[in-house]
Amino acid sequence: MNQDLLVVSGLNKTFSFKNKGVKHENHAVKDVSFAIKPGEVFGLVGESGSGKSTIANLLMNLESVDSGEITFNGVTIADSKAQNSFPYGDIQVVFQDPRSSLDPRMTIRQIIEEPLRFLSGAKKTELGNSSDVVRLIQAVGLREEHLDRRPHQFSGGQRQRVAIARALITRPKLVVLDEPTSALDISVQAQVINLLKSLQSEFGLTYLFISHNMGVVKYLCDRVGVLNQGELVELASNEDIFNRPTHPYTKKLLSSVPSMFKEMESQ
Amino acid sequence: MLRLIRARLAMLVIVLFGVSIITFLMAHVLPGDPTTALAGPHPSQETLNSIRAQFGLDKPLPAQYLSYLSDLFHGDLGTSIRSQQPVTHEMLAFFPATLELVLVAFIVAIAFGIPLGVLAAVKKNSFSDYIIRFFAVGGVSVPLFWGGLVMILIFYAKLGWLPSSGRLDIELNSPESVTGFYTIDTLIAGDKEAFINVLKHLVMPALALGYVQLAFIVRQVRSSMLDALSQDYYLTGRANGLGKRFLVVRYALRNALIPSITIIGLSFGSLLGGAVVTETVFDWPGMGKYVTDSILGRDFPAIMGFTVVIALAYVIINLLVDLLVYSLDPQTRK
Amino acid sequence: MSELVLDIKDLSLSFLTSGTPVSILKSVELQIAAGEIVGLVGESGSGKSVTALAISKLLPTQITTFSSGSIYFNGMDILTSSEESVAQLRGKKIGFVFQEPMTALNPTMTIGKQLFHVIRRHSDLSKEQAQAKVRAALEEVLIAKPEIVENQYPFQLSGGMRQRVVIAMAMSANPALLIADEPTTALDVTVQAEILNLIGKLAKVHGTAVLLISHDLGVIANTCSKVTVLYAGEVVETGKVSDVLRTPLHPYTQALVKSLPDIAARGSSLETIAGEFPDLRKRPEGCIYAPRCPKKFDKCSESPVLMKVDNEHSVACWAQGSRSSS
Amino acid sequence: MLKSIKQLVKNRFTGGAFISLCVIAFIAIFSPLLTPYSPIDTKPEDRLLAPGHLHYFGTDELGRDIFSRILAGTRISVGIALFAILLAAFVGTFIGSFSGFIGRWIDQVIMRSTDVLLAFPTLVLALALSAALGPSIVNAALAIAIVKLPIYMRLARTQALSISQTLYVKSARTFGVKSGWIVRRHIVPNLLTPIVIQISLDIGDAILLIATLGFLGLGAQPPTPEWGAMISTGWNYLIDQWWYPTFTGAAIFITVMAFNIIGDGIRDLLDPKAGE
């Protein structure tokens, strides 16, 4: 089954805003195309302002597409004509900042079960009402009694685990990870990365991993797209990107990363 | 700069338009409209109709509103029921007295409010901070009229230091009016004795009126100063060796003033409102007293006239505040 | 070894948070010689920023109590010196660069004016000379067209530019020690590389001692010659960067290095640290890392002391101590 | 909630205010039982007596016991103030959060109308409204509710805007959640803390407004024992029976002070940034 899970073709998004009366245009996403195969970890790398978060928003139907098309499992889910039905439940997202991604007023159980409430059609019948909240909370390394507590009683790492459990409750096919570990300490980041890898095999997930941290992308991603000011300047396998980068921007990006051992040999 | 003024003026027009609608509604639509008051006890239907016709209340609402608007435009605030005089003239006559009282109260409120607010913030949780905060919470809790009464009781009735009513002792003749401000006119006239007397008359009403706004300003300046002092640039300044006093005045205070100016602008507006009460208690012949007399006499057009004038003054003050903030805060000039 | 600019000995301090004293640092040791760039690495809650602020006495006095130790700066103990004498050092002898360039500068004052104030404070230059020095300081931190930037406000500059201005301020009086607390964490990778190179160059040119604080081992490896690793307010390991990061001795440092994805093989799973961050309201007896340490054994109930393994590499761990010669 | 009450009492500054608030609440609820004399029945022969063991605060011009009237007045002032503020807060929060979340032109219309209402100093608008509606305690309460409405509309709107930018609302959107659910389950619950803080700060001000309208003759009409109205008549006896208006005014001052100190305490407690 090598049919692509997600295909993005010719994606464009422009934001216009007024500043001192003058209309400014920010062409955030310029004609981006890529495809993600089932079971793959596809990385999108870029600095701030490179358009990676805008692409995530477009994928999650949070922003409207100016031109281009996004198809999921062969079905068009977003294009400029905007009356497509979005496969809620099949695509889920985990955001960067664990302090803001969980509603402080809700208990962990309510947070994790929230996505189930709005499923419709095929997805609803597929899941029925078997809510495996307990199985999921344990799968992400927390305990059942945590379910009745509120977010402020948890550390950053633990909250990110809850966010991941919430994303998996609807048994999605694709999980968009928007800088999931950037706000975490190294040791906590390692725990979350291991968790993501084990969950991928256990639930047969496909990840779109968005980050500015080259180290994490190098470790996790099978294929990597490099973004610079809204353009996809290079798209290749992990091997090629990190060992044989072709585009000058990719080279500059890689050389700027203060990696552990590269410098010390030369010292 | 011009773009901002244009935007603000457009806003001003919209708000004034809204103000006219609200005052119109209050004056002509709500149950207690003037005809019932004017017609006296259990009026016959004819008298009611004739009065309604006289005030044009029988025309359809939009037409009434248009005539109301055109009157407003020509500065005609209707005629007072009690004195049959145009409200506008009476307002103009009383306005300087109120303005003088409010300005003095405003100066008192700022002159003491800002330094006390800064002191309370810089010396947070110290003894002086608690005293200032207690003094300030007292200020926002004291009923304006009661504060005035207590002052009269102590400084007039018991100690006899200060006069309790009017702008000038009756035996002294009021100065030939140039600016309408007794303080300035007596100075122009060179009448030193009258000037002292005017000041003595001003002390209690200005303090009674100013104390409440002084408290508001202290609380606002203290909280925005605390915010400014907790910013990173203050710590950067300390780490770069800049003195505490220098940082408090040149760095923190400047940033703290921006949010405070809006509150200070608001407090000038509420001083105009408070004048209604203070002028009544101290028998101060200004617009405020004119309004309380109108309330007693059910003089509806006068009350509405006062409301429109105050709203207009308030909107202009807010425009001035915006311009001041614009000049202080570079980010608004982006 | 050349004369020490900074010599922190057995520094312990605690904060009074909602009534209960919380022990933040316990017997911290740190030495920096002139011209040396020393890294201080640790995760959140390790006390690395508190150590930095303690050096120039910028900690909030009402809630801070120094329970032991001393901080010698050019031979003068900061802890016992008067506020005036320490105030003389700030900005003149000790420069500071903070993490958040977005908020480090006064938003309602031009860049030039803020630099002008710092320069005038630490020199007896006339107004004109100080104004000229402002432009020179901006040029030294490689800001193009300083005559324009001088009259701009902080919100008109990018994060990287603002951090350069903060560095220019910190270095304007040619301090003996520059403390950079996570100077590039909020910046993009490419901008981070430029700022780190700038700090390294300035330190070499002026012979300034630099204390670089970071949670990113890559940044430390790339910029510093020596490093000290902090865990929950205690020094667990210190030494040359190549020794400490290439052959870490303390289990915590080992775990940190192994949990880094950049160098881990793709297939393998990353090493993680079990357990939770300790509750510093009652600092446990014995080794602070013991509850989470795979090499724990009975001796660990006794607080370990920083032991020299070779002339420049020390570690606070009994498992290591018994193996080495000392 | 209990923990925060303990903290409120512990702090010396708010502790005293908290106790006086309990006393005030007790009086407001049980005033009919507490008043030694009837606050309404007149006894001309006991006219204008000085404070003594019979009449703690003396009697007014119609021989009524001032102490009893002040106790009875507590229920009116505090009750009406609470009614007006809660009404303004409820309506204001509903409209404000709706407009903040929906945005676009509705938001602009609502925000411009709040600007118009805020174009009047609070006392002036309350005064004009009460005069227009006709002087009565209920109309005064309505006037105050209308005057306070824009404050809650604007507060709710700015809060709703910032909450709708949070990641948990963004996540909810990615689940295909309808706006109604987001407003009900995410926006309003997280909106309550700032609204509660504003309410606790506003009650004192509302009591002042009611008393001022009463003083100006626009609030409660005789013989209701409303504090403002009492001073409005008592004021004429300031020189000879100074205790008559002074004690009544003191009751207002202490009640409002207690509410304001507690309001500050609640704000410092619930909104750490403001406190710190």
Tab-separated table of C-alpha atoms in Angstrom, chain B residues 62-242:
chain	number	residue	atom	x	y	z
B	62	PRO	CA	-37.423	60.222	14.020
B	63	ALA	CA	-38.674	63.716	13.281
B	64	GLN	CA	-38.361	64.611	16.963
B	65	TYR	CA	-34.836	63.226	16.943
B	66	LEU	CA	-33.862	65.238	13.887
B	67	SER	CA	-35.108	68.451	15.414
B	68	TYR	CA	-33.325	67.513	18.661
B	69	LEU	CA	-30.120	66.912	16.674
B	70	SER	CA	-30.338	70.187	14.786
B	71	ASP	CA	-30.930	72.051	18.067
B	72	LEU	CA	-27.872	70.324	19.531
B	73	PHE	CA	-25.898	71.283	16.487
B	74	HIS	CA	-26.756	74.933	16.966
B	75	GLY	CA	-25.808	74.681	20.619
B	76	ASP	CA	-29.431	74.938	21.693
B	77	LEU	CA	-29.941	72.629	24.684
B	78	GLY	CA	-33.614	73.401	24.999
B	79	THR	CA	-35.299	75.748	27.465
B	80	SER	CA	-35.253	75.225	31.217
B	81	ILE	CA	-38.676	74.518	32.657
B	82	ARG	CA	-37.922	76.395	35.862
B	83	SER	CA	-36.453	79.582	34.438
B	84	GLN	CA	-37.830	79.490	30.878
B	85	GLN	CA	-34.279	80.592	29.894
B	86	PRO	CA	-32.288	78.678	27.243
B	87	VAL	CA	-30.319	75.992	29.073
B	88	THR	CA	-27.223	76.814	27.056
B	89	HIS	CA	-26.980	80.362	28.430
B	90	GLU	CA	-27.404	79.163	32.003
B	91	MET	CA	-24.772	76.487	31.439
B	92	LEU	CA	-22.304	79.037	30.059
B	93	ALA	CA	-22.922	81.292	33.047
B	94	PHE	CA	-22.214	78.517	35.563
B	95	PHE	CA	-19.481	76.730	33.654
B	96	PRO	CA	-16.430	78.794	34.793
B	97	ALA	CA	-17.220	78.218	38.496
B	98	THR	CA	-17.319	74.447	37.984
B	99	LEU	CA	-14.219	74.487	35.801
B	100	GLU	CA	-12.246	76.422	38.417
B	101	LEU	CA	-13.254	73.973	41.163
B	102	VAL	CA	-12.560	70.909	39.007
B	103	LEU	CA	-9.193	72.212	37.773
B	104	VAL	CA	-7.964	72.929	41.319
B	105	ALA	CA	-9.182	69.485	42.467
B	106	PHE	CA	-7.496	67.909	39.419
B	107	ILE	CA	-4.175	69.627	40.137
B	108	VAL	CA	-4.370	68.510	43.788
B	109	ALA	CA	-5.147	64.934	42.681
B	110	ILE	CA	-2.211	64.742	40.266
B	111	ALA	CA	0.322	66.703	42.315
B	112	PHE	CA	-0.070	64.292	45.223
B	113	GLY	CA	-1.399	61.192	43.413
B	114	ILE	CA	1.539	60.467	41.122
B	115	PRO	CA	4.372	60.884	43.675
B	116	LEU	CA	2.472	58.888	46.332
B	117	GLY	CA	1.757	56.119	43.811
B	118	VAL	CA	5.419	55.950	42.809
B	119	LEU	CA	6.566	55.993	46.440
B	120	ALA	CA	4.167	53.174	47.377
B	121	ALA	CA	5.431	51.051	44.470
B	122	VAL	CA	9.141	51.679	45.056
B	123	LYS	CA	8.791	50.960	48.780
B	124	LYS	CA	6.450	47.967	48.197
B	125	ASN	CA	5.180	46.244	51.385
B	126	SER	CA	7.006	48.753	53.570
B	127	PHE	CA	5.262	50.733	56.286
B	128	SER	CA	4.783	53.750	54.004
B	129	ASP	CA	3.301	51.469	51.322
B	130	TYR	CA	0.632	50.228	53.751
B	131	ILE	CA	-0.164	53.765	54.918
B	132	ILE	CA	-0.517	55.063	51.364
B	133	ARG	CA	-2.625	52.065	50.310
B	134	PHE	CA	-4.901	52.497	53.348
B	135	PHE	CA	-5.209	56.227	52.584
B	136	ALA	CA	-6.013	55.369	48.947
B	137	VAL	CA	-8.583	52.677	49.659
B	138	GLY	CA	-10.183	55.171	52.077
B	139	GLY	CA	-10.326	57.709	49.256
B	140	VAL	CA	-12.191	55.422	46.882
B	141	SER	CA	-14.552	54.345	49.663
B	142	VAL	CA	-15.593	57.739	51.075
B	143	PRO	CA	-18.964	58.997	49.802
B	144	LEU	CA	-18.284	62.421	48.208
B	145	PHE	CA	-21.144	64.159	49.996
B	146	TRP	CA	-20.275	62.658	53.392
B	147	GLY	CA	-16.636	63.691	53.082
B	148	GLY	CA	-17.770	67.242	52.426
B	149	LEU	CA	-20.169	67.223	55.363
B	150	VAL	CA	-17.545	65.965	57.779
B	151	MET	CA	-15.132	68.661	56.584
B	152	ILE	CA	-17.758	71.357	57.085
B	153	LEU	CA	-18.523	69.956	60.536
B	154	ILE	CA	-14.883	70.049	61.606
B	155	PHE	CA	-13.361	73.073	59.827
B	156	TYR	CA	-16.423	75.292	59.748
B	157	ALA	CA	-18.787	74.336	62.575
B	158	LYS	CA	-16.281	73.252	65.219
B	159	LEU	CA	-13.005	75.069	64.346
B	160	GLY	CA	-14.387	77.914	62.242
B	161	TRP	CA	-11.199	78.046	60.140
B	162	LEU	CA	-12.838	77.884	56.729
B	163	PRO	CA	-16.075	79.148	55.152
B	164	SER	CA	-18.516	76.405	54.255
B	165	SER	CA	-20.303	77.788	51.218
B	166	GLY	CA	-20.061	80.005	48.146
B	167	ARG	CA	-16.995	81.232	46.262
B	168	LEU	CA	-16.480	84.500	48.130
B	169	ASP	CA	-17.725	86.141	51.336
B	170	ILE	CA	-20.905	88.061	50.604
B	171	GLU	CA	-19.553	91.371	51.908
B	172	LEU	CA	-16.661	91.291	49.400
B	173	ASN	CA	-17.783	92.180	45.875
B	174	SER	CA	-17.071	89.571	43.246
B	175	PRO	CA	-14.231	90.502	40.881
B	176	GLU	CA	-14.980	91.980	37.444
B	177	SER	CA	-15.150	88.822	35.400
B	178	VAL	CA	-12.329	88.476	32.814
B	179	THR	CA	-11.751	84.747	32.809
B	180	GLY	CA	-14.676	83.817	35.007
B	181	PHE	CA	-12.150	82.237	37.402
B	182	TYR	CA	-12.345	84.133	40.665
B	183	THR	CA	-8.768	83.194	41.547
B	184	ILE	CA	-7.381	84.784	38.378
B	185	ASP	CA	-9.852	87.668	38.177
B	186	THR	CA	-9.069	88.808	41.746
B	187	LEU	CA	-5.357	88.657	40.888
B	188	ILE	CA	-5.960	90.705	37.749
B	189	ALA	CA	-7.950	93.169	39.810
B	190	GLY	CA	-5.043	93.188	42.282
B	191	ASP	CA	-7.501	92.638	45.136
B	192	LYS	CA	-5.253	90.635	47.501
B	193	GLU	CA	-7.803	90.305	50.287
B	194	ALA	CA	-10.453	88.908	47.908
B	195	PHE	CA	-7.877	86.505	46.416
B	196	ILE	CA	-7.083	85.085	49.870
B	197	ASN	CA	-10.783	84.797	50.577
B	198	VAL	CA	-11.406	82.991	47.291
B	199	LEU	CA	-8.632	80.521	48.136
B	200	LYS	CA	-10.129	79.921	51.585
B	201	HIS	CA	-13.481	79.155	49.918
B	202	LEU	CA	-11.802	76.788	47.457
B	203	VAL	CA	-9.895	74.676	50.007
B	204	MET	CA	-12.625	72.415	51.319
B	205	PRO	CA	-14.613	71.747	48.101
B	206	ALA	CA	-11.435	71.144	46.076
B	207	LEU	CA	-10.070	68.783	48.735
B	208	ALA	CA	-13.380	66.940	49.100
B	209	LEU	CA	-13.676	66.516	45.322
B	210	GLY	CA	-9.952	65.934	44.691
B	211	TYR	CA	-9.382	63.338	47.440
B	212	VAL	CA	-11.444	60.652	45.655
B	213	GLN	CA	-9.590	61.103	42.347
B	214	LEU	CA	-6.280	61.367	44.218
B	215	ALA	CA	-7.008	57.888	45.600
B	216	PHE	CA	-7.824	56.489	42.146
B	217	ILE	CA	-4.618	57.936	40.693
B	218	VAL	CA	-2.469	56.587	43.566
B	219	ARG	CA	-3.857	53.085	43.049
B	220	GLN	CA	-3.385	53.192	39.276
B	221	VAL	CA	0.134	54.681	39.351
B	222	ARG	CA	1.186	52.193	42.049
B	223	SER	CA	0.016	49.157	40.039
B	224	SER	CA	1.511	50.310	36.711
B	225	MET	CA	4.772	51.274	38.514
B	226	LEU	CA	4.935	47.806	40.095
B	227	ASP	CA	4.474	46.360	36.615
B	228	ALA	CA	7.209	48.606	35.153
B	229	LEU	CA	9.628	47.763	37.987
B	230	SER	CA	9.165	44.038	37.335
B	231	GLN	CA	10.084	44.344	33.646
B	232	ASP	CA	13.355	42.912	32.287
B	233	TYR	CA	14.674	46.314	31.136
B	234	TYR	CA	14.722	47.448	34.789
B	235	LEU	CA	16.856	44.432	35.726
B	236	THR	CA	19.069	45.029	32.670
B	237	GLY	CA	19.516	48.640	33.830
B	238	ARG	CA	20.466	47.522	37.358
B	239	ALA	CA	22.882	44.932	35.921
B	240	ASN	CA	24.468	47.669	33.801
B	241	GLY	CA	25.080	49.688	36.943
B	242	LEU	CA	22.450	52.411	36.454
